[in-house]
Amino acid sequence: MSYIGKFRVWRGDANGGSLEDYQVEVNEGEVVLDVIHRLQATQAPDLAVRWNCKAGKCGSCSAEINGKPRLMCMTRMSTFSEDETITVTPMRAFSVIRDLVTDVSYNYEKARMVPSFQPPKDLAPGEYRMQQVDVERSQEFRKCIECFLCQNTCHVIRDHEENKPAFSGPRFLMRIAELEMHPLDTADRRDLAQDEHGLGYCNITKCCTEVCPEGIHITDNALIPMKERVAGRRYDPVVWLGNKLFRRNRA
Amino acid sequence: MTEVERHSYDVVVIGAGGAGLRAAIEAREHGMRTAVVCKSLFGKAHTVMAEGGCAAAMGNVNPNDNWQVHFRDTMRGGKFLNNWRMVELHAKEAPERVWELETYGALFDRTPDGRISQRNFGGHTYPRLAHVGDRTGLELIRTMQQKIVSLQQQDYAETGDYEAKLKVFAECTITELLTDPATGAIAGAFGYWRESGRFILFEAPAVVMATGGIGKSFKVTSNSWEYTGDGHALAMRAGATLINMEFVQFHPTGMVWPPSVKGILVTEGVRGDGGVLKNSEGKRFMFDYVPDVFKGQYAETEEEADRWYTDQENNRRTPDLLPRDEVARAINAEVKAGRGSPHGGVFLDIASRLPAEEIKRRLPSMYHQFKELADVDITKEPMEVGPTCHYVMGGIEVDPDTAQSVVPGLFAAGECSGGMHGSNRLGGNSLSDLLVFGRRAGLGAANYVSTLSSRPAVRQADVDAAARLALLPFDPPEGSGQPENPYALHQDLQQTMNDLVGIIRKAEEIEQALERLVELKARMRRVVVEGHRQYNPGWHLAIDLRNMFMVSEAVAKAALMRTESRGGHTRDDFPQLDPQWRKTLLVCSSAADDELVPGVTVEPKEQEPMRQDLFELFDIEELSKYYTEAELAAHPDYRGAAAGSGDEAGKEEA
């Protein structure tokens, strides 16, 4: 059941690199990450790759396999033919540290800019009451394993480094939606979503949804509803009039 | 002199799983400048793999639940070897710790009246596990990760610097703890950045160890690469003691097929939600494996077991939900008897028990995992499962209240600490353990630091020595012989532990394992890595191997010494529970005979007797299955050796 598979893996660092060809044993039932590990153990001991759980739960082994953003641990070898050359490259939207390992610090910086959950002041721990149907909306987004494949594929930043300061990417716009839909959160992040996190840059092409290994409906359930909430606040004529009339009182 | 990046902190937390993050939150909230150091990216820790839930006697689903019931269940699960004070603190404080997570933003599944829902699990009398589908660990990590971000946002608002008081050093490995030679107290920690290979030194009077487990010393394991026993080994090298290292939990249900995913966990929640184990004859075999100590507590017919899911007042639970050690041994026995599944496991069937939609709703990541990795649709066919190395009950010996080890300034919490779970951990008690004792360790460290009048200094000689040992694989001593590949050495270690110190043990095999460990350790000196220090996985493994060897030796030596079977330690040559051993702990420490991989010495030590009011929470009949006659005399219902069932103690087979 084993065969010798053809692999082309990007090797290099921040100063540059190239695709290198390898021939490596592949066994029944294996995933791409197994083969990368065999490469490490037998031919390329210093091949750099991030991984942890090997079960699609931690989101560490993100890469591009034949150009598609994927988790290496969840890409079965049986989806390729035996004579196919499998090309593995690092995520393109982030700068390379070494081989398949990229600098994902952008994501942690953006995470810090999202104002955290603001609990209700009048409820003590243990007094929280929420209905299942209400928590489910945010729970969908909390399935996110932070593999950053959605960030990697989003065309706003994929080949546009210059957009990074103004745009937080689908992962963190979804985080804002998650907090906004939390039944007990008391903060309002709608203006921030538009002004600081670049919600307006998103033109709902759904690329993020397509690559999400958790199958989260990022565009339909997080980004579009978030856009609607922002639109409702900013562009609804009644809200606009209310803001005009009562602005002084609110200040 | 070694070139090294220096940092000064009040508290350094090693490990960013649940225990580490909870400790860091507590230390920072007590005003400590706190560093969290972790081998992976922030938020990737092994805790994300925890599926089933977090045990806390909130009584939301069954109001009869309370801390005493949880206490009793945990002591039973651990076969009464547990540190009872830890079990008491755990049972009492777990609900508060779970409720607190809601104030950080966690979203658990709900009951119809809007409270936190709780699910059934092995060994827990009532539905007790707070959960989010089958991804509870991810929810805990994300919640605490986001709490840390919120604390950093507070610091930013005050100081203009997010990292003024709390900083995460991700992809950074600690290779040695540094101590004050005069007092033995913690002075700092030395390590390297995985990305650049550059050295880093933390000068800090308190270190909280929260590094998790040791599973990567075994071949079939549910654990990730990070689980190399770093905390266990670092602590021993710094002078701390480990207890209960012979107790390793083999989770009964790991995937067995395809080979590349062998060992990956299948949550106990499958059984909690109605899934049953069957052999190749289609028989629900667990009814044949209820041990005497649990007789009468579990259903005896399939009909009663099935009624229990809907009516727990009038029925006993299914033996599919016996504690994990019992289920793992039963599966092992069925496979050995030739009644296993095609790939050497048994069948776990949920497909015939619940509607497809319900399975997908309750167990979404299990559905996903089998569909993606094994091409099995669990709503249509049974899963194939078998035991996998999952958790080590043993760990750093700590004071229950402060979580401090015998080394001043060294604290430990979560899987790398020992005592709480005795000889076997109940499912769901791990997430609650890391919340309760993560907090206590953070608090203990903060209190310790605030009472210090001066801080121990790091000696340059220790820094230089740590750097030299870390670089050894690039430059092994001349004439040491055939160079060794760290990956090959690691595989040999895993095979040895799996085959010879695995789920069923016997003296000859453990002795053989110890001999092999000596050979492997000799090869360890000849490990050579290629390339340079920048993100070099071969080098990282070579460094982690030091720890795996120490921990493996501790497991093997303690396993050889304990001549009984209990929980996560099964001796083929000593198949019975022995009440004399119940009150005996095996304490491992470093022999300090070698700087690269010191040997391990094991000493027996008497366990402190349970406090009287806790002792009286149990019936004398139950205690008599575990305790010696002399110990039982302290119970108010004791009627002398001849009267009660106490004379069975010692002969009882478990």
GROMACS .gro file of C-alpha atoms in nm, chain B residues 69-441:
model
  373
  320VAL     CA    1  -2.039   1.383   4.587
  321HIS     CA    2  -1.769   1.514   4.356
  322PHE     CA    3  -1.512   1.454   4.629
  323ARG     CA    4  -1.623   1.094   4.670
  324ASP     CA    5  -1.630   1.027   4.295
  325THR     CA    6  -1.279   1.165   4.253
  326MET     CA    7  -1.134   0.962   4.543
  327ARG     CA    8  -1.299   0.648   4.407
  328GLY     CA    9  -1.174   0.716   4.058
  329GLY     CA   10  -0.820   0.752   4.193
  330LYS     CA   11  -0.860   0.437   4.407
  331PHE     CA   12  -0.812   0.640   4.726
  332LEU     CA   13  -0.450   0.719   4.655
  333ASN     CA   14  -0.532   1.084   4.582
  334ASN     CA   15  -0.408   1.369   4.794
  335TRP     CA   16  -0.740   1.423   4.973
  336ARG     CA   17  -0.678   1.790   5.045
  337MET     CA   18  -0.631   1.862   4.676
  338VAL     CA   19  -0.947   1.666   4.597
  339GLU     CA   20  -1.137   1.865   4.860
  340LEU     CA   21  -1.017   2.203   4.730
  341HIS     CA   22  -1.089   2.093   4.375
  342ALA     CA   23  -1.444   1.977   4.446
  343LYS     CA   24  -1.524   2.290   4.648
  344GLU     CA   25  -1.373   2.551   4.417
  345ALA     CA   26  -1.448   2.412   4.069
  346PRO     CA   27  -1.794   2.574   4.037
  347GLU     CA   28  -1.658   2.922   4.118
  348ARG     CA   29  -1.380   2.876   3.864
  349VAL     CA   30  -1.629   2.781   3.592
  350TRP     CA   31  -1.864   3.071   3.670
  351GLU     CA   32  -1.566   3.304   3.665
  352LEU     CA   33  -1.496   3.200   3.305
  353GLU     CA   34  -1.837   3.333   3.208
  354THR     CA   35  -1.729   3.674   3.335
  355TYR     CA   36  -1.430   3.646   3.097
  356GLY     CA   37  -1.669   3.581   2.808
  357ALA     CA   38  -1.694   3.201   2.787
  358LEU     CA   39  -2.008   3.062   2.626
  359PHE     CA   40  -2.094   2.717   2.758
  360ASP     CA   41  -2.389   2.514   2.634
  361ARG     CA   42  -2.705   2.597   2.830
  362THR     CA   43  -2.984   2.420   3.018
  363PRO     CA   44  -3.345   2.506   2.924
  364ASP     CA   45  -3.356   2.756   3.212
  365GLY     CA   46  -3.047   2.933   3.079
  366ARG     CA   47  -2.782   2.799   3.317
  367ILE     CA   48  -2.464   2.612   3.223
  368SER     CA   49  -2.554   2.267   3.094
  369GLN     CA   50  -2.376   1.964   3.239
  370ARG     CA   51  -2.312   1.625   3.083
  371ASN     CA   52  -2.255   1.272   3.211
  372PHE     CA   53  -1.907   1.129   3.217
  373GLY     CA   54  -1.724   0.821   3.337
  374GLY     CA   55  -1.708   0.792   3.715
  375HIS     CA   56  -1.920   1.102   3.786
  376THR     CA   57  -2.240   1.020   3.975
  377TYR     CA   58  -2.440   1.306   3.825
  378PRO     CA   59  -2.424   1.508   3.503
  379ARG     CA   60  -2.137   1.735   3.601
  380LEU     CA   61  -1.933   1.848   3.303
  381ALA     CA   62  -1.976   2.204   3.180
  382HIS     CA   63  -1.913   2.182   2.809
  383VAL     CA   64  -1.931   2.341   2.468
  384GLY     CA   65  -2.023   2.058   2.231
  385ASP     CA   66  -1.706   1.852   2.220
  386ARG     CA   67  -1.462   2.142   2.205
  387THR     CA   68  -1.459   2.249   2.570
  388GLY     CA   69  -1.080   2.274   2.594
  389LEU     CA   70  -1.068   2.517   2.303
  390GLU     CA   71  -1.329   2.731   2.476
  391LEU     CA   72  -1.120   2.738   2.795
  392ILE     CA   73  -0.801   2.831   2.616
  393ARG     CA   74  -0.963   3.096   2.401
  394THR     CA   75  -1.147   3.242   2.699
  395MET     CA   76  -0.831   3.272   2.909
  396GLN     CA   77  -0.625   3.389   2.611
  397GLN     CA   78  -0.881   3.665   2.563
  398LYS     CA   79  -0.881   3.744   2.935
  399ILE     CA   80  -0.505   3.791   2.913
  400VAL     CA   81  -0.555   4.024   2.618
  401SER     CA   82  -0.810   4.219   2.821
  402LEU     CA   83  -0.561   4.258   3.108
  403GLN     CA   84  -0.304   4.375   2.855
  404GLN     CA   85  -0.556   4.628   2.725
  405GLN     CA   86  -0.598   4.761   3.080
  406ASP     CA   87  -0.220   4.793   3.110
  407TYR     CA   88  -0.206   4.969   2.773
  408ALA     CA   89  -0.467   5.219   2.888
  409GLU     CA   90  -0.259   5.293   3.197
  410THR     CA   91   0.097   5.276   3.066
  411GLY     CA   92   0.081   5.287   2.686
  412ASP     CA   93   0.243   4.945   2.676
  413TYR     CA   94   0.038   4.627   2.631
  414GLU     CA   95   0.317   4.419   2.778
  415ALA     CA   96   0.402   4.634   3.078
  416LYS     CA   97   0.288   4.376   3.332
  417LEU     CA   98   0.201   4.063   3.141
  418LYS     CA   99   0.394   3.935   2.843
  419VAL     CA  100   0.370   3.613   2.645
  420PHE     CA  101   0.698   3.472   2.515
  421ALA     CA  102   0.568   3.237   2.246
  422GLU     CA  103   0.777   2.973   2.071
  423CYS     CA  104   1.032   2.990   2.345
  424THR     CA  105   1.162   2.680   2.526
  425ILE     CA  106   1.298   2.673   2.880
  426THR     CA  107   1.583   2.424   2.914
  427GLU     CA  108   1.689   2.475   3.274
  428LEU     CA  109   1.572   2.629   3.599
  429LEU     CA  110   1.835   2.825   3.789
  430THR     CA  111   1.853   2.820   4.166
  431ASP     CA  112   2.037   2.995   4.444
  432PRO     CA  113   2.310   2.751   4.558
  433ALA     CA  114   2.284   2.863   4.921
  434THR     CA  115   1.909   2.822   4.973
  435GLY     CA  116   1.806   2.611   4.675
  436ALA     CA  117   1.542   2.874   4.595
  437ILE     CA  118   1.441   2.962   4.240
  438ALA     CA  119   1.645   3.242   4.086
  439GLY     CA  120   1.541   3.221   3.722
  440ALA     CA  121   1.494   3.018   3.408
  441PHE     CA  122   1.712   2.973   3.101
  442GLY     CA  123   1.597   2.890   2.749
  443TYR     CA  124   1.604   2.976   2.382
  444TRP     CA  125   1.382   3.128   2.116
  445ARG     CA  126   1.274   2.854   1.881
  446GLU     CA  127   1.264   3.097   1.591
  447SER     CA  128   1.619   3.228   1.614
  448GLY     CA  129   1.788   2.982   1.847
  449ARG     CA  130   1.909   3.277   2.055
  450PHE     CA  131   1.934   3.228   2.431
  451ILE     CA  132   1.705   3.399   2.678
  452LEU     CA  133   1.731   3.433   3.054
  453PHE     CA  134   1.451   3.515   3.295
  454GLU     CA  135   1.558   3.642   3.633
  455ALA     CA  136   1.264   3.573   3.861
  456PRO     CA  137   1.214   3.456   4.219
  457ALA     CA  138   0.906   3.248   4.133
  458VAL     CA  139   0.838   3.000   3.856
  459VAL     CA  140   0.502   2.835   3.797
  460MET     CA  141   0.541   2.506   3.614
  461ALA     CA  142   0.244   2.434   3.389
  462THR     CA  143   0.399   2.226   3.115
  463GLY     CA  144   0.147   1.943   3.094
  464GLY     CA  145   0.229   1.580   3.040
  465ILE     CA  146   0.474   1.322   2.917
  466GLY     CA  147   0.284   1.131   2.645
  467LYS     CA  148   0.550   1.179   2.380
  468SER     CA  149   0.764   0.917   2.553
  469PHE     CA  150   0.508   0.661   2.434
  470LYS     CA  151   0.442   0.550   2.080
  471VAL     CA  152   0.063   0.547   2.078
  472THR     CA  153  -0.053   0.867   2.241
  473SER     CA  154  -0.317   1.134   2.217
  474ASN     CA  155  -0.056   1.393   2.313
  475SER     CA  156   0.111   1.649   2.086
  476TRP     CA  157   0.485   1.700   2.036
  477GLU     CA  158   0.494   1.947   2.325
  478TYR     CA  159   0.423   1.676   2.582
  479THR     CA  160   0.783   1.585   2.655
  480GLY     CA  161   0.770   1.607   3.034
  481ASP     CA  162   0.967   1.932   3.044
  482GLY     CA  163   0.818   2.053   3.370
  483HIS     CA  164   0.865   1.716   3.540
  484ALA     CA  165   1.232   1.696   3.439
  485LEU     CA  166   1.319   2.064   3.490
  486ALA     CA  167   1.170   2.049   3.838
  487MET     CA  168   1.362   1.733   3.928
  488ARG     CA  169   1.687   1.884   3.805
  489ALA     CA  170   1.615   2.190   4.020
  490GLY     CA  171   1.571   1.972   4.329
  491ALA     CA  172   1.197   1.912   4.335
  492THR     CA  173   1.029   1.575   4.389
  493LEU     CA  174   0.772   1.392   4.177
  494ILE     CA  175   0.504   1.156   4.307
  495ASN     CA  176   0.279   0.892   4.148
  496MET     CA  177   0.486   0.868   3.830
  497GLU     CA  178   0.395   0.501   3.786
  498PHE     CA  179   0.036   0.601   3.712
  499VAL     CA  180  -0.014   0.674   3.344
  500GLN     CA  181  -0.364   0.694   3.206
  501PHE     CA  182  -0.438   0.509   2.888
  502HIS     CA  183  -0.756   0.660   2.754
  503PRO     CA  184  -0.976   0.371   2.647
  504THR     CA  185  -1.090   0.526   2.323
  505GLY     CA  186  -0.825   0.646   2.083
  506MET     CA  187  -0.853   0.607   1.708
  507VAL     CA  188  -0.682   0.289   1.582
  508TRP     CA  189  -0.712   0.338   1.207
  509PRO     CA  190  -0.561   0.467   0.980
  510PRO     CA  191  -0.208   0.427   1.125
  511SER     CA  192  -0.123   0.795   1.092
  512VAL     CA  193  -0.396   0.894   1.336
  513LYS     CA  194  -0.349   0.603   1.575
  514GLY     CA  195  -0.387   0.736   1.927
  515ILE     CA  196  -0.589   1.048   1.849
  516LEU     CA  197  -0.858   1.088   2.108
  517VAL     CA  198  -1.223   0.994   2.077
  518THR     CA  199  -1.400   1.182   2.351
  519GLU     CA  200  -1.561   1.001   2.642
  520GLY     CA  201  -1.855   1.228   2.563
  521VAL     CA  202  -1.950   0.974   2.295
  522ARG     CA  203  -2.025   0.729   2.575
  523GLY     CA  204  -2.167   0.998   2.801
  524ASP     CA  205  -2.418   1.079   2.529
  525GLY     CA  206  -2.523   0.718   2.470
  526GLY     CA  207  -2.246   0.550   2.270
  527VAL     CA  208  -2.168   0.189   2.369
  528LEU     CA  209  -1.868  -0.039   2.332
  529LYS     CA  210  -1.913  -0.364   2.140
  530ASN     CA  211  -1.683  -0.647   2.045
  531SER     CA  212  -1.663  -0.824   1.709
  532GLU     CA  213  -1.957  -1.045   1.814
  533GLY     CA  214  -2.170  -0.735   1.863
  534LYS     CA  215  -2.179  -0.790   2.238
  535ARG     CA  216  -2.178  -0.501   2.486
  536PHE     CA  217  -1.889  -0.652   2.677
  537MET     CA  218  -1.848  -0.392   2.952
  538PHE     CA  219  -2.113  -0.570   3.161
  539ASP     CA  220  -1.858  -0.848   3.209
  540TYR     CA  221  -1.589  -0.615   3.340
  541VAL     CA  222  -1.739  -0.441   3.643
  542PRO     CA  223  -1.472  -0.495   3.911
  543ASP     CA  224  -1.568  -0.593   4.264
  544VAL     CA  225  -1.491  -0.249   4.406
  545PHE     CA  226  -1.763  -0.103   4.181
  546LYS     CA  227  -2.014  -0.392   4.210
  547GLY     CA  228  -2.363  -0.267   4.272
  548GLN     CA  229  -2.290   0.083   4.145
  549TYR     CA  230  -2.339   0.003   3.776
  550ALA     CA  231  -2.626  -0.138   3.571
  551GLU     CA  232  -2.629  -0.512   3.528
  552THR     CA  233  -2.851  -0.536   3.221
  553GLU     CA  234  -2.859  -0.346   2.892
  554GLU     CA  235  -3.219  -0.247   2.962
  555GLU     CA  236  -3.133  -0.082   3.293
  556ALA     CA  237  -2.828   0.087   3.138
  557ASP     CA  238  -3.041   0.231   2.861
  558ARG     CA  239  -3.311   0.352   3.100
  559TRP     CA  240  -3.043   0.536   3.298
  560TYR     CA  241  -2.988   0.796   3.026
  561THR     CA  242  -3.339   0.929   3.085
  562ASP     CA  243  -3.407   0.825   3.444
  563GLN     CA  244  -3.105   0.845   3.669
  564GLU     CA  245  -3.298   0.832   3.994
  565ASN     CA  246  -3.424   0.477   3.945
  566ASN     CA  247  -3.150   0.317   3.739
  567ARG     CA  248  -2.779   0.260   3.759
  568ARG     CA  249  -2.539   0.391   3.497
  569THR     CA  250  -2.400   0.187   3.212
  570PRO     CA  251  -2.063   0.016   3.275
  571ASP     CA  252  -1.947   0.179   2.950
  572LEU     CA  253  -1.892   0.475   3.183
  573LEU     CA  254  -1.668   0.302   3.437
  574PRO     CA  255  -1.348   0.497   3.517
  575ARG     CA  256  -1.101   0.506   3.229
  576ASP     CA  257  -0.852   0.253   3.368
  577GLU     CA  258  -1.124  -0.013   3.391
  578VAL     CA  259  -1.251   0.049   3.039
  579ALA     CA  260  -0.900   0.052   2.891
  580ARG     CA  261  -0.816  -0.282   3.054
  581ALA     CA  262  -1.146  -0.431   2.937
  582ILE     CA  263  -1.079  -0.330   2.575
  583ASN     CA  264  -0.728  -0.469   2.602
  584ALA     CA  265  -0.866  -0.799   2.729
  585GLU     CA  266  -1.130  -0.825   2.453
  586VAL     CA  267  -0.870  -0.765   2.182
  587LYS     CA  268  -0.636  -1.021   2.340
  588ALA     CA  269  -0.920  -1.275   2.349
  589GLY     CA  270  -0.962  -1.237   1.973
  590ARG     CA  271  -1.287  -1.042   1.983
  591GLY     CA  272  -1.143  -0.717   1.854
  592SER     CA  273  -1.222  -0.509   1.546
  593PRO     CA  274  -1.033  -0.552   1.215
  594HIS     CA  275  -0.765  -0.300   1.311
  595GLY     CA  276  -0.701  -0.419   1.664
  596GLY     CA  277  -0.953  -0.219   1.862
  597VAL     CA  278  -1.317  -0.262   1.955
  598PHE     CA  279  -1.628  -0.091   1.822
  599LEU     CA  280  -1.775   0.225   1.967
  600ASP     CA  281  -2.129   0.260   1.840
  601ILE     CA  282  -2.324   0.583   1.852
  602ALA     CA  283  -2.479   0.546   1.505
  603SER     CA  284  -2.746   0.300   1.619
  604ARG     CA  285  -2.815   0.495   1.938
  605LEU     CA  286  -2.891   0.852   1.834
  606PRO     CA  287  -3.040   1.018   1.524
  607ALA     CA  288  -2.777   1.146   1.280
  608GLU     CA  289  -2.864   1.511   1.338
  609GLU     CA  290  -2.835   1.473   1.714
  610ILE     CA  291  -2.490   1.314   1.678
  611LYS     CA  292  -2.371   1.601   1.461
  612ARG     CA  293  -2.506   1.855   1.706
  613ARG     CA  294  -2.364   1.697   2.019
  614LEU     CA  295  -2.036   1.566   1.881
  615PRO     CA  296  -1.948   1.793   1.590
  616SER     CA  297  -1.571   1.760   1.610
  617MET     CA  298  -1.587   1.380   1.646
  618TYR     CA  299  -1.805   1.367   1.334
  619HIS     CA  300  -1.558   1.594   1.156
  620GLN     CA  301  -1.250   1.405   1.282
  621PHE     CA  302  -1.369   1.063   1.165
  622LYS     CA  303  -1.506   1.195   0.837
  623GLU     CA  304  -1.185   1.382   0.752
  624LEU     CA  305  -0.921   1.150   0.890
  625ALA     CA  306  -1.066   0.801   0.863
  626ASP     CA  307  -1.340   0.843   0.603
  627VAL     CA  308  -1.588   0.700   0.854
  628ASP     CA  309  -1.934   0.851   0.899
  629ILE     CA  310  -2.005   0.802   1.269
  630THR     CA  311  -2.375   0.864   1.215
  631LYS     CA  312  -2.385   0.551   0.997
  632GLU     CA  313  -2.114   0.313   1.119
  633PRO     CA  314  -1.937   0.236   1.444
  634MET     CA  315  -1.593   0.377   1.524
  635GLU     CA  316  -1.294   0.153   1.588
  636VAL     CA  317  -1.121   0.248   1.911
  637GLY     CA  318  -0.845   0.128   2.143
  638PRO     CA  319  -0.637   0.252   2.437
  639THR     CA  320  -0.397   0.544   2.389
  640CYS     CA  321  -0.152   0.707   2.629
  641HIS     CA  322  -0.339   1.014   2.740
  642TYR     CA  323  -0.246   1.159   3.077
  643VAL     CA  324   0.007   1.120   3.354
  644MET     CA  325  -0.138   1.124   3.704
  645GLY     CA  326   0.211   1.168   3.847
  646GLY     CA  327   0.387   1.498   3.871
  647ILE     CA  328   0.559   1.755   4.085
  648GLU     CA  329   0.483   1.707   4.452
  649VAL     CA  330   0.321   2.026   4.581
  650ASP     CA  331   0.158   2.170   4.888
  651PRO     CA  332  -0.217   2.148   4.811
  652ASP     CA  333  -0.306   2.497   4.928
  653THR     CA  334  -0.021   2.698   4.777
  654ALA     CA  335   0.087   2.465   4.494
  655GLN     CA  336   0.449   2.515   4.601
  656SER     CA  337   0.697   2.231   4.551
  657VAL     CA  338   0.977   2.147   4.795
  658VAL     CA  339   1.190   2.403   4.609
  659PRO     CA  340   1.118   2.754   4.743
  660GLY     CA  341   0.972   2.962   4.461
  661LEU     CA  342   0.884   2.668   4.239
  662PHE     CA  343   0.509   2.615   4.195
  663ALA     CA  344   0.324   2.368   3.977
  664ALA     CA  345  -0.029   2.322   3.845
  665GLY     CA  346  -0.222   2.109   3.603
  666GLU     CA  347  -0.097   1.784   3.455
  667CYS     CA  348   0.267   1.839   3.553
  668SER     CA  349   0.173   1.847   3.921
  669GLY     CA  350   0.093   1.528   4.109
  670GLY     CA  351  -0.143   1.403   4.379
  671MET     CA  352  -0.484   1.535   4.282
  672HIS     CA  353  -0.591   1.239   4.069
  673GLY     CA  354  -0.431   0.959   4.269
  674SER     CA  355  -0.388   0.650   4.057
  675ASN     CA  356  -0.645   0.740   3.793
  676ARG     CA  357  -0.804   1.065   3.677
  677LEU     CA  358  -1.173   1.095   3.602
  678GLY     CA  359  -1.260   1.251   3.269
  679GLY     CA  360  -1.355   1.615   3.310
  680ASN     CA  361  -1.144   1.655   3.624
  681SER     CA  362  -0.849   1.781   3.425
  682LEU     CA  363  -1.001   2.106   3.302
  683SER     CA  364  -1.135   2.179   3.649
  684ASP     CA  365  -0.799   2.083   3.803
  685LEU     CA  366  -0.611   2.331   3.590
  686LEU     CA  367  -0.854   2.612   3.674
  687VAL     CA  368  -0.855   2.546   4.049
  688PHE     CA  369  -0.483   2.482   4.090
  689GLY     CA  370  -0.373   2.718   3.814
  690ARG     CA  371  -0.532   2.994   4.017
  691ARG     CA  372  -0.384   2.863   4.342
  692ALA     CA  373  -0.036   2.841   4.190
   0.00000   0.00000   0.00000
